[in-house]
Amino acid sequence: MDEVAARCRISKRTLYRLFPSKTELFAAIIDAHRQTMLALPGDYEEMSLQEALEAIFRIDISEEADRERIALLRFVMVESRHYPELHELARQRGGERSRALLGEWFDKQRQLGRIDVDDALSAGKILMDMIFGAIVFKTPGDPELGGGDDRKGYLRRCIRIFLNGVRPR
């Protein structure tokens, strides 16, 4: 809390007035940054599924924003291991909320006949695992990205592979 107060250029007392506990501060950080991870809700109806998912997963963010997103995800992963209450917050307000929003979007796409999935929530989890696994566990220039792709190319390939498995036949 000392570091946060100093970086915000406020007193620790002011910080505790705004956020009475570390848990509440952590929850606010997760809420504020959820859309840096997944841009939902949003209006993507005029886009192809590929374009919509690229926008939802914010594939074309700047390198600086991408580094910040990776840093936040890694921070949450590390801190969650040490503090079980933070793990639960991250799960509920981050992952579960994002999966629910993506599941709702997938369900709407299913109703429109744009995709064929029997469980929209599971489909959302699968795609999130593909995308965020690539974001968190692979570094730019990592030879494991395959095909000489950069991270954005790799993420676009993840979306294409996912979509080719859910398009109506």
PDB file of N, CA and C in Angstrom, residues 43-145:
ATOM      1  N   ASP A  43     -20.457  -3.489 -29.412  1.00  0.00           N
ATOM      2  CA  ASP A  43     -21.250  -3.678 -30.620  1.00  0.00           C
ATOM      3  C   ASP A  43     -20.344  -4.170 -31.746  1.00  0.00           C
ATOM      4  N   TYR A  44     -20.469  -5.435 -32.062  1.00  0.00           N
ATOM      5  CA  TYR A  44     -19.624  -6.055 -33.083  1.00  0.00           C
ATOM      6  C   TYR A  44     -20.455  -6.699 -34.192  1.00  0.00           C
ATOM      7  N   GLU A  45     -21.721  -6.339 -34.257  1.00  0.00           N
ATOM      8  CA  GLU A  45     -22.648  -7.021 -35.163  1.00  0.00           C
ATOM      9  C   GLU A  45     -22.326  -6.810 -36.642  1.00  0.00           C
ATOM     10  N   GLU A  46     -21.711  -5.706 -36.991  1.00  0.00           N
ATOM     11  CA  GLU A  46     -21.416  -5.426 -38.389  1.00  0.00           C
ATOM     12  C   GLU A  46     -20.086  -6.028 -38.837  1.00  0.00           C
ATOM     13  N   MET A  47     -19.398  -6.702 -37.933  1.00  0.00           N
ATOM     14  CA  MET A  47     -18.084  -7.278 -38.248  1.00  0.00           C
ATOM     15  C   MET A  47     -18.209  -8.767 -38.521  1.00  0.00           C
ATOM     16  N   SER A  48     -17.228  -9.289 -39.242  1.00  0.00           N
ATOM     17  CA  SER A  48     -17.148 -10.740 -39.372  1.00  0.00           C
ATOM     18  C   SER A  48     -16.820 -11.300 -37.989  1.00  0.00           C
ATOM     19  N   LEU A  49     -17.017 -12.593 -37.804  1.00  0.00           N
ATOM     20  CA  LEU A  49     -16.683 -13.204 -36.518  1.00  0.00           C
ATOM     21  C   LEU A  49     -15.196 -13.035 -36.199  1.00  0.00           C
ATOM     22  N   GLN A  50     -14.344 -13.214 -37.195  1.00  0.00           N
ATOM     23  CA  GLN A  50     -12.901 -13.053 -36.996  1.00  0.00           C
ATOM     24  C   GLN A  50     -12.591 -11.634 -36.518  1.00  0.00           C
ATOM     25  N   GLU A  51     -13.116 -10.639 -37.225  1.00  0.00           N
ATOM     26  CA  GLU A  51     -12.865  -9.241 -36.850  1.00  0.00           C
ATOM     27  C   GLU A  51     -13.424  -8.931 -35.467  1.00  0.00           C
ATOM     28  N   ALA A  52     -14.617  -9.435 -35.187  1.00  0.00           N
ATOM     29  CA  ALA A  52     -15.245  -9.176 -33.893  1.00  0.00           C
ATOM     30  C   ALA A  52     -14.412  -9.757 -32.755  1.00  0.00           C
ATOM     31  N   LEU A  53     -13.958 -11.000 -32.912  1.00  0.00           N
ATOM     32  CA  LEU A  53     -13.166 -11.616 -31.848  1.00  0.00           C
ATOM     33  C   LEU A  53     -11.798 -10.947 -31.698  1.00  0.00           C
ATOM     34  N   GLU A  54     -11.225 -10.498 -32.806  1.00  0.00           N
ATOM     35  CA  GLU A  54      -9.967  -9.756 -32.712  1.00  0.00           C
ATOM     36  C   GLU A  54     -10.184  -8.464 -31.935  1.00  0.00           C
ATOM     37  N   ALA A  55     -11.313  -7.804 -32.165  1.00  0.00           N
ATOM     38  CA  ALA A  55     -11.626  -6.577 -31.427  1.00  0.00           C
ATOM     39  C   ALA A  55     -11.931  -6.886 -29.959  1.00  0.00           C
ATOM     40  N   ILE A  56     -12.707  -7.928 -29.716  1.00  0.00           N
ATOM     41  CA  ILE A  56     -13.061  -8.305 -28.347  1.00  0.00           C
ATOM     42  C   ILE A  56     -11.808  -8.630 -27.538  1.00  0.00           C
ATOM     43  N   PHE A  57     -10.886  -9.362 -28.133  1.00  0.00           N
ATOM     44  CA  PHE A  57      -9.656  -9.730 -27.428  1.00  0.00           C
ATOM     45  C   PHE A  57      -8.554  -8.681 -27.579  1.00  0.00           C
ATOM     46  N   ARG A  58      -8.893  -7.577 -28.216  1.00  0.00           N
ATOM     47  CA  ARG A  58      -7.999  -6.424 -28.326  1.00  0.00           C
ATOM     48  C   ARG A  58      -6.635  -6.802 -28.902  1.00  0.00           C
ATOM     49  N   ILE A  59      -6.675  -7.518 -30.022  1.00  0.00           N
ATOM     50  CA  ILE A  59      -5.452  -8.002 -30.659  1.00  0.00           C
ATOM     51  C   ILE A  59      -4.556  -6.843 -31.106  1.00  0.00           C
ATOM     52  N   ASP A  60      -5.151  -5.755 -31.565  1.00  0.00           N
ATOM     53  CA  ASP A  60      -4.371  -4.662 -32.154  1.00  0.00           C
ATOM     54  C   ASP A  60      -4.016  -3.541 -31.175  1.00  0.00           C
ATOM     55  N   ILE A  61      -3.904  -3.847 -29.891  1.00  0.00           N
ATOM     56  CA  ILE A  61      -3.485  -2.800 -28.962  1.00  0.00           C
ATOM     57  C   ILE A  61      -2.008  -2.482 -29.181  1.00  0.00           C
ATOM     58  N   SER A  62      -1.588  -1.351 -28.676  1.00  0.00           N
ATOM     59  CA  SER A  62      -0.188  -0.945 -28.844  1.00  0.00           C
ATOM     60  C   SER A  62       0.729  -1.892 -28.079  1.00  0.00           C
ATOM     61  N   GLU A  63       2.003  -1.863 -28.439  1.00  0.00           N
ATOM     62  CA  GLU A  63       2.973  -2.716 -27.737  1.00  0.00           C
ATOM     63  C   GLU A  63       3.024  -2.366 -26.256  1.00  0.00           C
ATOM     64  N   GLU A  64       2.949  -1.075 -25.947  1.00  0.00           N
ATOM     65  CA  GLU A  64       2.970  -0.655 -24.543  1.00  0.00           C
ATOM     66  C   GLU A  64       1.751  -1.186 -23.790  1.00  0.00           C
ATOM     67  N   ALA A  65       0.565  -1.056 -24.396  1.00  0.00           N
ATOM     68  CA  ALA A  65      -0.650  -1.575 -23.763  1.00  0.00           C
ATOM     69  C   ALA A  65      -0.574  -3.092 -23.617  1.00  0.00           C
ATOM     70  N   ASP A  66       0.016  -3.767 -24.602  1.00  0.00           N
ATOM     71  CA  ASP A  66       0.178  -5.219 -24.542  1.00  0.00           C
ATOM     72  C   ASP A  66       1.099  -5.594 -23.378  1.00  0.00           C
ATOM     73  N   ARG A  67       2.209  -4.871 -23.216  1.00  0.00           N
ATOM     74  CA  ARG A  67       3.130  -5.139 -22.098  1.00  0.00           C
ATOM     75  C   ARG A  67       2.422  -4.926 -20.759  1.00  0.00           C
ATOM     76  N   GLU A  68       1.616  -3.860 -20.662  1.00  0.00           N
ATOM     77  CA  GLU A  68       0.882  -3.603 -19.424  1.00  0.00           C
ATOM     78  C   GLU A  68      -0.125  -4.710 -19.144  1.00  0.00           C
ATOM     79  N   ARG A  69      -0.797  -5.176 -20.186  1.00  0.00           N
ATOM     80  CA  ARG A  69      -1.774  -6.250 -20.026  1.00  0.00           C
ATOM     81  C   ARG A  69      -1.085  -7.529 -19.557  1.00  0.00           C
ATOM     82  N   ILE A  70       0.033  -7.864 -20.167  1.00  0.00           N
ATOM     83  CA  ILE A  70       0.789  -9.056 -19.766  1.00  0.00           C
ATOM     84  C   ILE A  70       1.272  -8.912 -18.322  1.00  0.00           C
ATOM     85  N   ALA A  71       1.793  -7.746 -17.990  1.00  0.00           N
ATOM     86  CA  ALA A  71       2.290  -7.512 -16.630  1.00  0.00           C
ATOM     87  C   ALA A  71       1.170  -7.666 -15.610  1.00  0.00           C
ATOM     88  N   LEU A  72      -0.007  -7.127 -15.909  1.00  0.00           N
ATOM     89  CA  LEU A  72      -1.126  -7.249 -14.974  1.00  0.00           C
ATOM     90  C   LEU A  72      -1.539  -8.708 -14.812  1.00  0.00           C
ATOM     91  N   LEU A  73      -1.652  -9.442 -15.926  1.00  0.00           N
ATOM     92  CA  LEU A  73      -2.031 -10.850 -15.833  1.00  0.00           C
ATOM     93  C   LEU A  73      -1.021 -11.642 -15.009  1.00  0.00           C
ATOM     94  N   ARG A  74       0.247 -11.400 -15.254  1.00  0.00           N
ATOM     95  CA  ARG A  74       1.283 -12.119 -14.495  1.00  0.00           C
ATOM     96  C   ARG A  74       1.272 -11.715 -13.031  1.00  0.00           C
ATOM     97  N   PHE A  75       1.062 -10.434 -12.751  1.00  0.00           N
ATOM     98  CA  PHE A  75       0.974  -9.953 -11.369  1.00  0.00           C
ATOM     99  C   PHE A  75      -0.166 -10.652 -10.638  1.00  0.00           C
ATOM    100  N   VAL A  76      -1.315 -10.702 -11.288  1.00  0.00           N
ATOM    101  CA  VAL A  76      -2.485 -11.347 -10.670  1.00  0.00           C
ATOM    102  C   VAL A  76      -2.193 -12.820 -10.404  1.00  0.00           C
ATOM    103  N   MET A  77      -1.540 -13.486 -11.358  1.00  0.00           N
ATOM    104  CA  MET A  77      -1.215 -14.901 -11.170  1.00  0.00           C
ATOM    105  C   MET A  77      -0.279 -15.105  -9.977  1.00  0.00           C
ATOM    106  N   VAL A  78       0.746 -14.287  -9.872  1.00  0.00           N
ATOM    107  CA  VAL A  78       1.721 -14.428  -8.790  1.00  0.00           C
ATOM    108  C   VAL A  78       1.084 -14.103  -7.440  1.00  0.00           C
ATOM    109  N   GLU A  79       0.416 -12.959  -7.362  1.00  0.00           N
ATOM    110  CA  GLU A  79      -0.170 -12.547  -6.084  1.00  0.00           C
ATOM    111  C   GLU A  79      -1.286 -13.485  -5.635  1.00  0.00           C
ATOM    112  N   SER A  80      -2.023 -14.028  -6.586  1.00  0.00           N
ATOM    113  CA  SER A  80      -3.111 -14.944  -6.251  1.00  0.00           C
ATOM    114  C   SER A  80      -2.609 -16.219  -5.591  1.00  0.00           C
ATOM    115  N   ARG A  81      -1.402 -16.623  -5.938  1.00  0.00           N
ATOM    116  CA  ARG A  81      -0.835 -17.822  -5.311  1.00  0.00           C
ATOM    117  C   ARG A  81      -0.520 -17.577  -3.835  1.00  0.00           C
ATOM    118  N   HIS A  82      -0.143 -16.352  -3.519  1.00  0.00           N
ATOM    119  CA  HIS A  82       0.246 -16.025  -2.148  1.00  0.00           C
ATOM    120  C   HIS A  82      -0.938 -15.628  -1.268  1.00  0.00           C
ATOM    121  N   TYR A  83      -1.982 -15.121  -1.895  1.00  0.00           N
ATOM    122  CA  TYR A  83      -3.129 -14.612  -1.143  1.00  0.00           C
ATOM    123  C   TYR A  83      -4.411 -15.238  -1.695  1.00  0.00           C
ATOM    124  N   PRO A  84      -4.915 -16.279  -1.036  1.00  0.00           N
ATOM    125  CA  PRO A  84      -6.105 -16.984  -1.535  1.00  0.00           C
ATOM    126  C   PRO A  84      -7.310 -16.070  -1.757  1.00  0.00           C
ATOM    127  N   GLU A  85      -7.473 -15.041  -0.928  1.00  0.00           N
ATOM    128  CA  GLU A  85      -8.618 -14.139  -1.109  1.00  0.00           C
ATOM    129  C   GLU A  85      -8.489 -13.348  -2.409  1.00  0.00           C
ATOM    130  N   LEU A  86      -7.266 -13.049  -2.809  1.00  0.00           N
ATOM    131  CA  LEU A  86      -7.059 -12.356  -4.076  1.00  0.00           C
ATOM    132  C   LEU A  86      -7.329 -13.301  -5.246  1.00  0.00           C
ATOM    133  N   HIS A  87      -6.963 -14.569  -5.077  1.00  0.00           N
ATOM    134  CA  HIS A  87      -7.254 -15.568  -6.112  1.00  0.00           C
ATOM    135  C   HIS A  87      -8.761 -15.631  -6.352  1.00  0.00           C
ATOM    136  N   GLU A  88      -9.523 -15.665  -5.286  1.00  0.00           N
ATOM    137  CA  GLU A  88     -10.978 -15.742  -5.407  1.00  0.00           C
ATOM    138  C   GLU A  88     -11.541 -14.487  -6.082  1.00  0.00           C
ATOM    139  N   LEU A  89     -11.031 -13.327  -5.705  1.00  0.00           N
ATOM    140  CA  LEU A  89     -11.456 -12.077  -6.346  1.00  0.00           C
ATOM    141  C   LEU A  89     -11.141 -12.087  -7.838  1.00  0.00           C
ATOM    142  N   ALA A  90      -9.929 -12.479  -8.177  1.00  0.00           N
ATOM    143  CA  ALA A  90      -9.521 -12.518  -9.579  1.00  0.00           C
ATOM    144  C   ALA A  90     -10.392 -13.495 -10.365  1.00  0.00           C
ATOM    145  N   ARG A  91     -10.707 -14.608  -9.752  1.00  0.00           N
ATOM    146  CA  ARG A  91     -11.549 -15.605 -10.410  1.00  0.00           C
ATOM    147  C   ARG A  91     -12.954 -15.054 -10.648  1.00  0.00           C
ATOM    148  N   GLN A  92     -13.557 -14.495  -9.599  1.00  0.00           N
ATOM    149  CA  GLN A  92     -14.939 -14.025  -9.718  1.00  0.00           C
ATOM    150  C   GLN A  92     -15.080 -12.782 -10.588  1.00  0.00           C
ATOM    151  N   ARG A  93     -14.281 -11.769 -10.296  1.00  0.00           N
ATOM    152  CA  ARG A  93     -14.454 -10.474 -10.957  1.00  0.00           C
ATOM    153  C   ARG A  93     -13.705 -10.379 -12.274  1.00  0.00           C
ATOM    154  N   GLY A  94     -12.718 -11.231 -12.444  1.00  0.00           N
ATOM    155  CA  GLY A  94     -11.949 -11.219 -13.680  1.00  0.00           C
ATOM    156  C   GLY A  94     -12.389 -12.322 -14.608  1.00  0.00           C
ATOM    157  N   GLY A  95     -11.881 -13.530 -14.348  1.00  0.00           N
ATOM    158  CA  GLY A  95     -12.125 -14.662 -15.232  1.00  0.00           C
ATOM    159  C   GLY A  95     -13.578 -15.040 -15.400  1.00  0.00           C
ATOM    160  N   GLU A  96     -14.284 -15.234 -14.292  1.00  0.00           N
ATOM    161  CA  GLU A  96     -15.688 -15.660 -14.405  1.00  0.00           C
ATOM    162  C   GLU A  96     -16.552 -14.596 -15.062  1.00  0.00           C
ATOM    163  N   ARG A  97     -16.348 -13.343 -14.682  1.00  0.00           N
ATOM    164  CA  ARG A  97     -17.141 -12.263 -15.280  1.00  0.00           C
ATOM    165  C   ARG A  97     -16.856 -12.151 -16.774  1.00  0.00           C
ATOM    166  N   SER A  98     -15.592 -12.250 -17.145  1.00  0.00           N
ATOM    167  CA  SER A  98     -15.230 -12.178 -18.561  1.00  0.00           C
ATOM    168  C   SER A  98     -15.795 -13.363 -19.337  1.00  0.00           C
ATOM    169  N   ARG A  99     -15.714 -14.571 -18.753  1.00  0.00           N
ATOM    170  CA  ARG A  99     -16.276 -15.754 -19.419  1.00  0.00           C
ATOM    171  C   ARG A  99     -17.787 -15.612 -19.587  1.00  0.00           C
ATOM    172  N   ALA A 100     -18.456 -15.063 -18.590  1.00  0.00           N
ATOM    173  CA  ALA A 100     -19.903 -14.869 -18.689  1.00  0.00           C
ATOM    174  C   ALA A 100     -20.244 -13.897 -19.820  1.00  0.00           C
ATOM    175  N   LEU A 101     -19.506 -12.800 -19.904  1.00  0.00           N
ATOM    176  CA  LEU A 101     -19.752 -11.822 -20.975  1.00  0.00           C
ATOM    177  C   LEU A 101     -19.491 -12.440 -22.351  1.00  0.00           C
ATOM    178  N   LEU A 102     -18.393 -13.185 -22.479  1.00  0.00           N
ATOM    179  CA  LEU A 102     -18.090 -13.819 -23.756  1.00  0.00           C
ATOM    180  C   LEU A 102     -19.121 -14.908 -24.063  1.00  0.00           C
ATOM    181  N   GLY A 103     -19.530 -15.658 -23.055  1.00  0.00           N
ATOM    182  CA  GLY A 103     -20.564 -16.675 -23.239  1.00  0.00           C
ATOM    183  C   GLY A 103     -21.871 -16.061 -23.722  1.00  0.00           C
ATOM    184  N   GLU A 104     -22.244 -14.910 -23.157  1.00  0.00           N
ATOM    185  CA  GLU A 104     -23.456 -14.211 -23.598  1.00  0.00           C
ATOM    186  C   GLU A 104     -23.327 -13.781 -25.060  1.00  0.00           C
ATOM    187  N   TRP A 105     -22.140 -13.285 -25.419  1.00  0.00           N
ATOM    188  CA  TRP A 105     -21.925 -12.858 -26.794  1.00  0.00           C
ATOM    189  C   TRP A 105     -21.999 -14.062 -27.739  1.00  0.00           C
ATOM    190  N   PHE A 106     -21.365 -15.167 -27.347  1.00  0.00           N
ATOM    191  CA  PHE A 106     -21.427 -16.387 -28.159  1.00  0.00           C
ATOM    192  C   PHE A 106     -22.865 -16.885 -28.276  1.00  0.00           C
ATOM    193  N   ASP A 107     -23.624 -16.823 -27.195  1.00  0.00           N
ATOM    194  CA  ASP A 107     -25.013 -17.275 -27.236  1.00  0.00           C
ATOM    195  C   ASP A 107     -25.821 -16.433 -28.230  1.00  0.00           C
ATOM    196  N   LYS A 108     -25.570 -15.125 -28.225  1.00  0.00           N
ATOM    197  CA  LYS A 108     -26.256 -14.252 -29.184  1.00  0.00           C
ATOM    198  C   LYS A 108     -25.858 -14.619 -30.617  1.00  0.00           C
ATOM    199  N   GLN A 109     -24.580 -14.904 -30.830  1.00  0.00           N
ATOM    200  CA  GLN A 109     -24.125 -15.299 -32.172  1.00  0.00           C
ATOM    201  C   GLN A 109     -24.755 -16.622 -32.593  1.00  0.00           C
ATOM    202  N   ARG A 110     -24.926 -17.530 -31.628  1.00  0.00           N
ATOM    203  CA  ARG A 110     -25.587 -18.811 -31.902  1.00  0.00           C
ATOM    204  C   ARG A 110     -27.042 -18.570 -32.306  1.00  0.00           C
ATOM    205  N   GLN A 111     -27.725 -17.690 -31.573  1.00  0.00           N
ATOM    206  CA  GLN A 111     -29.118 -17.385 -31.894  1.00  0.00           C
ATOM    207  C   GLN A 111     -29.253 -16.752 -33.275  1.00  0.00           C
ATOM    208  N   LEU A 112     -28.241 -16.001 -33.692  1.00  0.00           N
ATOM    209  CA  LEU A 112     -28.244 -15.380 -35.022  1.00  0.00           C
ATOM    210  C   LEU A 112     -27.841 -16.363 -36.122  1.00  0.00           C
ATOM    211  N   GLY A 113     -27.438 -17.582 -35.735  1.00  0.00           N
ATOM    212  CA  GLY A 113     -27.026 -18.590 -36.701  1.00  0.00           C
ATOM    213  C   GLY A 113     -25.609 -18.399 -37.217  1.00  0.00           C
ATOM    214  N   ARG A 114     -24.823 -17.593 -36.520  1.00  0.00           N
ATOM    215  CA  ARG A 114     -23.450 -17.320 -36.971  1.00  0.00           C
ATOM    216  C   ARG A 114     -22.454 -18.367 -36.480  1.00  0.00           C
ATOM    217  N   ILE A 115     -22.762 -19.039 -35.378  1.00  0.00           N
ATOM    218  CA  ILE A 115     -21.916 -20.116 -34.870  1.00  0.00           C
ATOM    219  C   ILE A 115     -22.805 -21.252 -34.397  1.00  0.00           C
ATOM    220  N   ASP A 116     -22.198 -22.415 -34.237  1.00  0.00           N
ATOM    221  CA  ASP A 116     -22.925 -23.597 -33.796  1.00  0.00           C
ATOM    222  C   ASP A 116     -22.189 -24.174 -32.596  1.00  0.00           C
ATOM    223  N   VAL A 117     -22.640 -23.808 -31.401  1.00  0.00           N
ATOM    224  CA  VAL A 117     -22.053 -24.332 -30.167  1.00  0.00           C
ATOM    225  C   VAL A 117     -23.181 -24.809 -29.267  1.00  0.00           C
ATOM    226  N   ASP A 118     -22.937 -25.900 -28.560  1.00  0.00           N
ATOM    227  CA  ASP A 118     -23.966 -26.395 -27.652  1.00  0.00           C
ATOM    228  C   ASP A 118     -23.837 -25.785 -26.259  1.00  0.00           C
ATOM    229  N   ASP A 119     -22.687 -25.227 -25.942  1.00  0.00           N
ATOM    230  CA  ASP A 119     -22.461 -24.626 -24.631  1.00  0.00           C
ATOM    231  C   ASP A 119     -21.620 -23.372 -24.823  1.00  0.00           C
ATOM    232  N   ALA A 120     -22.297 -22.226 -24.891  1.00  0.00           N
ATOM    233  CA  ALA A 120     -21.617 -20.956 -25.173  1.00  0.00           C
ATOM    234  C   ALA A 120     -20.599 -20.599 -24.095  1.00  0.00           C
ATOM    235  N   LEU A 121     -20.900 -20.900 -22.852  1.00  0.00           N
ATOM    236  CA  LEU A 121     -19.976 -20.583 -21.759  1.00  0.00           C
ATOM    237  C   LEU A 121     -18.684 -21.396 -21.887  1.00  0.00           C
ATOM    238  N   SER A 122     -18.808 -22.682 -22.200  1.00  0.00           N
ATOM    239  CA  SER A 122     -17.619 -23.519 -22.402  1.00  0.00           C
ATOM    240  C   SER A 122     -16.828 -23.060 -23.614  1.00  0.00           C
ATOM    241  N   ALA A 123     -17.520 -22.681 -24.677  1.00  0.00           N
ATOM    242  CA  ALA A 123     -16.832 -22.190 -25.874  1.00  0.00           C
ATOM    243  C   ALA A 123     -16.028 -20.936 -25.527  1.00  0.00           C
ATOM    244  N   GLY A 124     -16.617 -20.056 -24.716  1.00  0.00           N
ATOM    245  CA  GLY A 124     -15.899 -18.861 -24.281  1.00  0.00           C
ATOM    246  C   GLY A 124     -14.672 -19.197 -23.470  1.00  0.00           C
ATOM    247  N   LYS A 125     -14.804 -20.165 -22.573  1.00  0.00           N
ATOM    248  CA  LYS A 125     -13.657 -20.571 -21.752  1.00  0.00           C
ATOM    249  C   LYS A 125     -12.546 -21.155 -22.619  1.00  0.00           C
ATOM    250  N   ILE A 126     -12.911 -21.966 -23.577  1.00  0.00           N
ATOM    251  CA  ILE A 126     -11.918 -22.581 -24.465  1.00  0.00           C
ATOM    252  C   ILE A 126     -11.141 -21.505 -25.208  1.00  0.00           C
ATOM    253  N   LEU A 127     -11.859 -20.546 -25.808  1.00  0.00           N
ATOM    254  CA  LEU A 127     -11.171 -19.503 -26.560  1.00  0.00           C
ATOM    255  C   LEU A 127     -10.339 -18.613 -25.634  1.00  0.00           C
ATOM    256  N   MET A 128     -10.859 -18.293 -24.463  1.00  0.00           N
ATOM    257  CA  MET A 128     -10.081 -17.485 -23.513  1.00  0.00           C
ATOM    258  C   MET A 128      -8.811 -18.213 -23.104  1.00  0.00           C
ATOM    259  N   ASP A 129      -8.900 -19.519 -22.891  1.00  0.00           N
ATOM    260  CA  ASP A 129      -7.703 -20.296 -22.553  1.00  0.00           C
ATOM    261  C   ASP A 129      -6.677 -20.232 -23.684  1.00  0.00           C
ATOM    262  N   MET A 130      -7.148 -20.337 -24.911  1.00  0.00           N
ATOM    263  CA  MET A 130      -6.240 -20.267 -26.054  1.00  0.00           C
ATOM    264  C   MET A 130      -5.562 -18.896 -26.122  1.00  0.00           C
ATOM    265  N   ILE A 131      -6.345 -17.854 -26.029  1.00  0.00           N
ATOM    266  CA  ILE A 131      -5.819 -16.493 -26.185  1.00  0.00           C
ATOM    267  C   ILE A 131      -4.955 -16.089 -25.003  1.00  0.00           C
ATOM    268  N   PHE A 132      -5.480 -16.233 -23.797  1.00  0.00           N
ATOM    269  CA  PHE A 132      -4.729 -15.747 -22.638  1.00  0.00           C
ATOM    270  C   PHE A 132      -3.544 -16.644 -22.307  1.00  0.00           C
ATOM    271  N   GLY A 133      -3.617 -17.915 -22.684  1.00  0.00           N
ATOM    272  CA  GLY A 133      -2.444 -18.772 -22.547  1.00  0.00           C
ATOM    273  C   GLY A 133      -1.314 -18.259 -23.430  1.00  0.00           C
ATOM    274  N   ALA A 134      -1.676 -17.827 -24.634  1.00  0.00           N
ATOM    275  CA  ALA A 134      -0.664 -17.281 -25.546  1.00  0.00           C
ATOM    276  C   ALA A 134      -0.151 -15.931 -25.061  1.00  0.00           C
ATOM    277  N   ILE A 135      -1.016 -15.144 -24.448  1.00  0.00           N
ATOM    278  CA  ILE A 135      -0.602 -13.817 -23.974  1.00  0.00           C
ATOM    279  C   ILE A 135       0.311 -13.934 -22.764  1.00  0.00           C
ATOM    280  N   VAL A 136      -0.063 -14.753 -21.805  1.00  0.00           N
ATOM    281  CA  VAL A 136       0.670 -14.808 -20.541  1.00  0.00           C
ATOM    282  C   VAL A 136       1.919 -15.666 -20.618  1.00  0.00           C
ATOM    283  N   PHE A 137       1.824 -16.819 -21.249  1.00  0.00           N
ATOM    284  CA  PHE A 137       2.910 -17.780 -21.165  1.00  0.00           C
ATOM    285  C   PHE A 137       3.905 -17.721 -22.317  1.00  0.00           C
ATOM    286  N   LYS A 138       3.627 -16.903 -23.305  1.00  0.00           N
ATOM    287  CA  LYS A 138       4.549 -16.790 -24.432  1.00  0.00           C
ATOM    288  C   LYS A 138       5.022 -15.348 -24.525  1.00  0.00           C
ATOM    289  N   THR A 139       6.305 -15.181 -24.705  1.00  0.00           N
ATOM    290  CA  THR A 139       6.859 -13.842 -24.813  1.00  0.00           C
ATOM    291  C   THR A 139       7.078 -13.494 -26.281  1.00  0.00           C
ATOM    292  N   PRO A 140       7.065 -12.192 -26.603  1.00  0.00           N
ATOM    293  CA  PRO A 140       7.312 -11.814 -27.997  1.00  0.00           C
ATOM    294  C   PRO A 140       8.630 -12.407 -28.486  1.00  0.00           C
ATOM    295  N   GLY A 141       8.628 -12.902 -29.713  1.00  0.00           N
ATOM    296  CA  GLY A 141       9.818 -13.514 -30.284  1.00  0.00           C
ATOM    297  C   GLY A 141      10.035 -14.944 -29.845  1.00  0.00           C
ATOM    298  N   ASP A 142       9.130 -15.472 -29.037  1.00  0.00           N
ATOM    299  CA  ASP A 142       9.231 -16.847 -28.549  1.00  0.00           C
ATOM    300  C   ASP A 142       9.117 -17.799 -29.732  1.00  0.00           C
ATOM    301  N   PRO A 143      10.113 -18.670 -29.943  1.00  0.00           N
ATOM    302  CA  PRO A 143      10.040 -19.591 -31.084  1.00  0.00           C
ATOM    303  C   PRO A 143       8.861 -20.557 -30.986  1.00  0.00           C
ATOM    304  N   GLU A 144       8.294 -20.736 -29.804  1.00  0.00           N
ATOM    305  CA  GLU A 144       7.153 -21.643 -29.660  1.00  0.00           C
ATOM    306  C   GLU A 144       5.876 -21.087 -30.268  1.00  0.00           C
ATOM    307  N   LEU A 145       5.873 -19.803 -30.642  1.00  0.00           N
ATOM    308  CA  LEU A 145       4.673 -19.256 -31.278  1.00  0.00           C
ATOM    309  C   LEU A 145       4.422 -19.932 -32.612  1.00  0.00           C
TER     310      LEU A 145
END
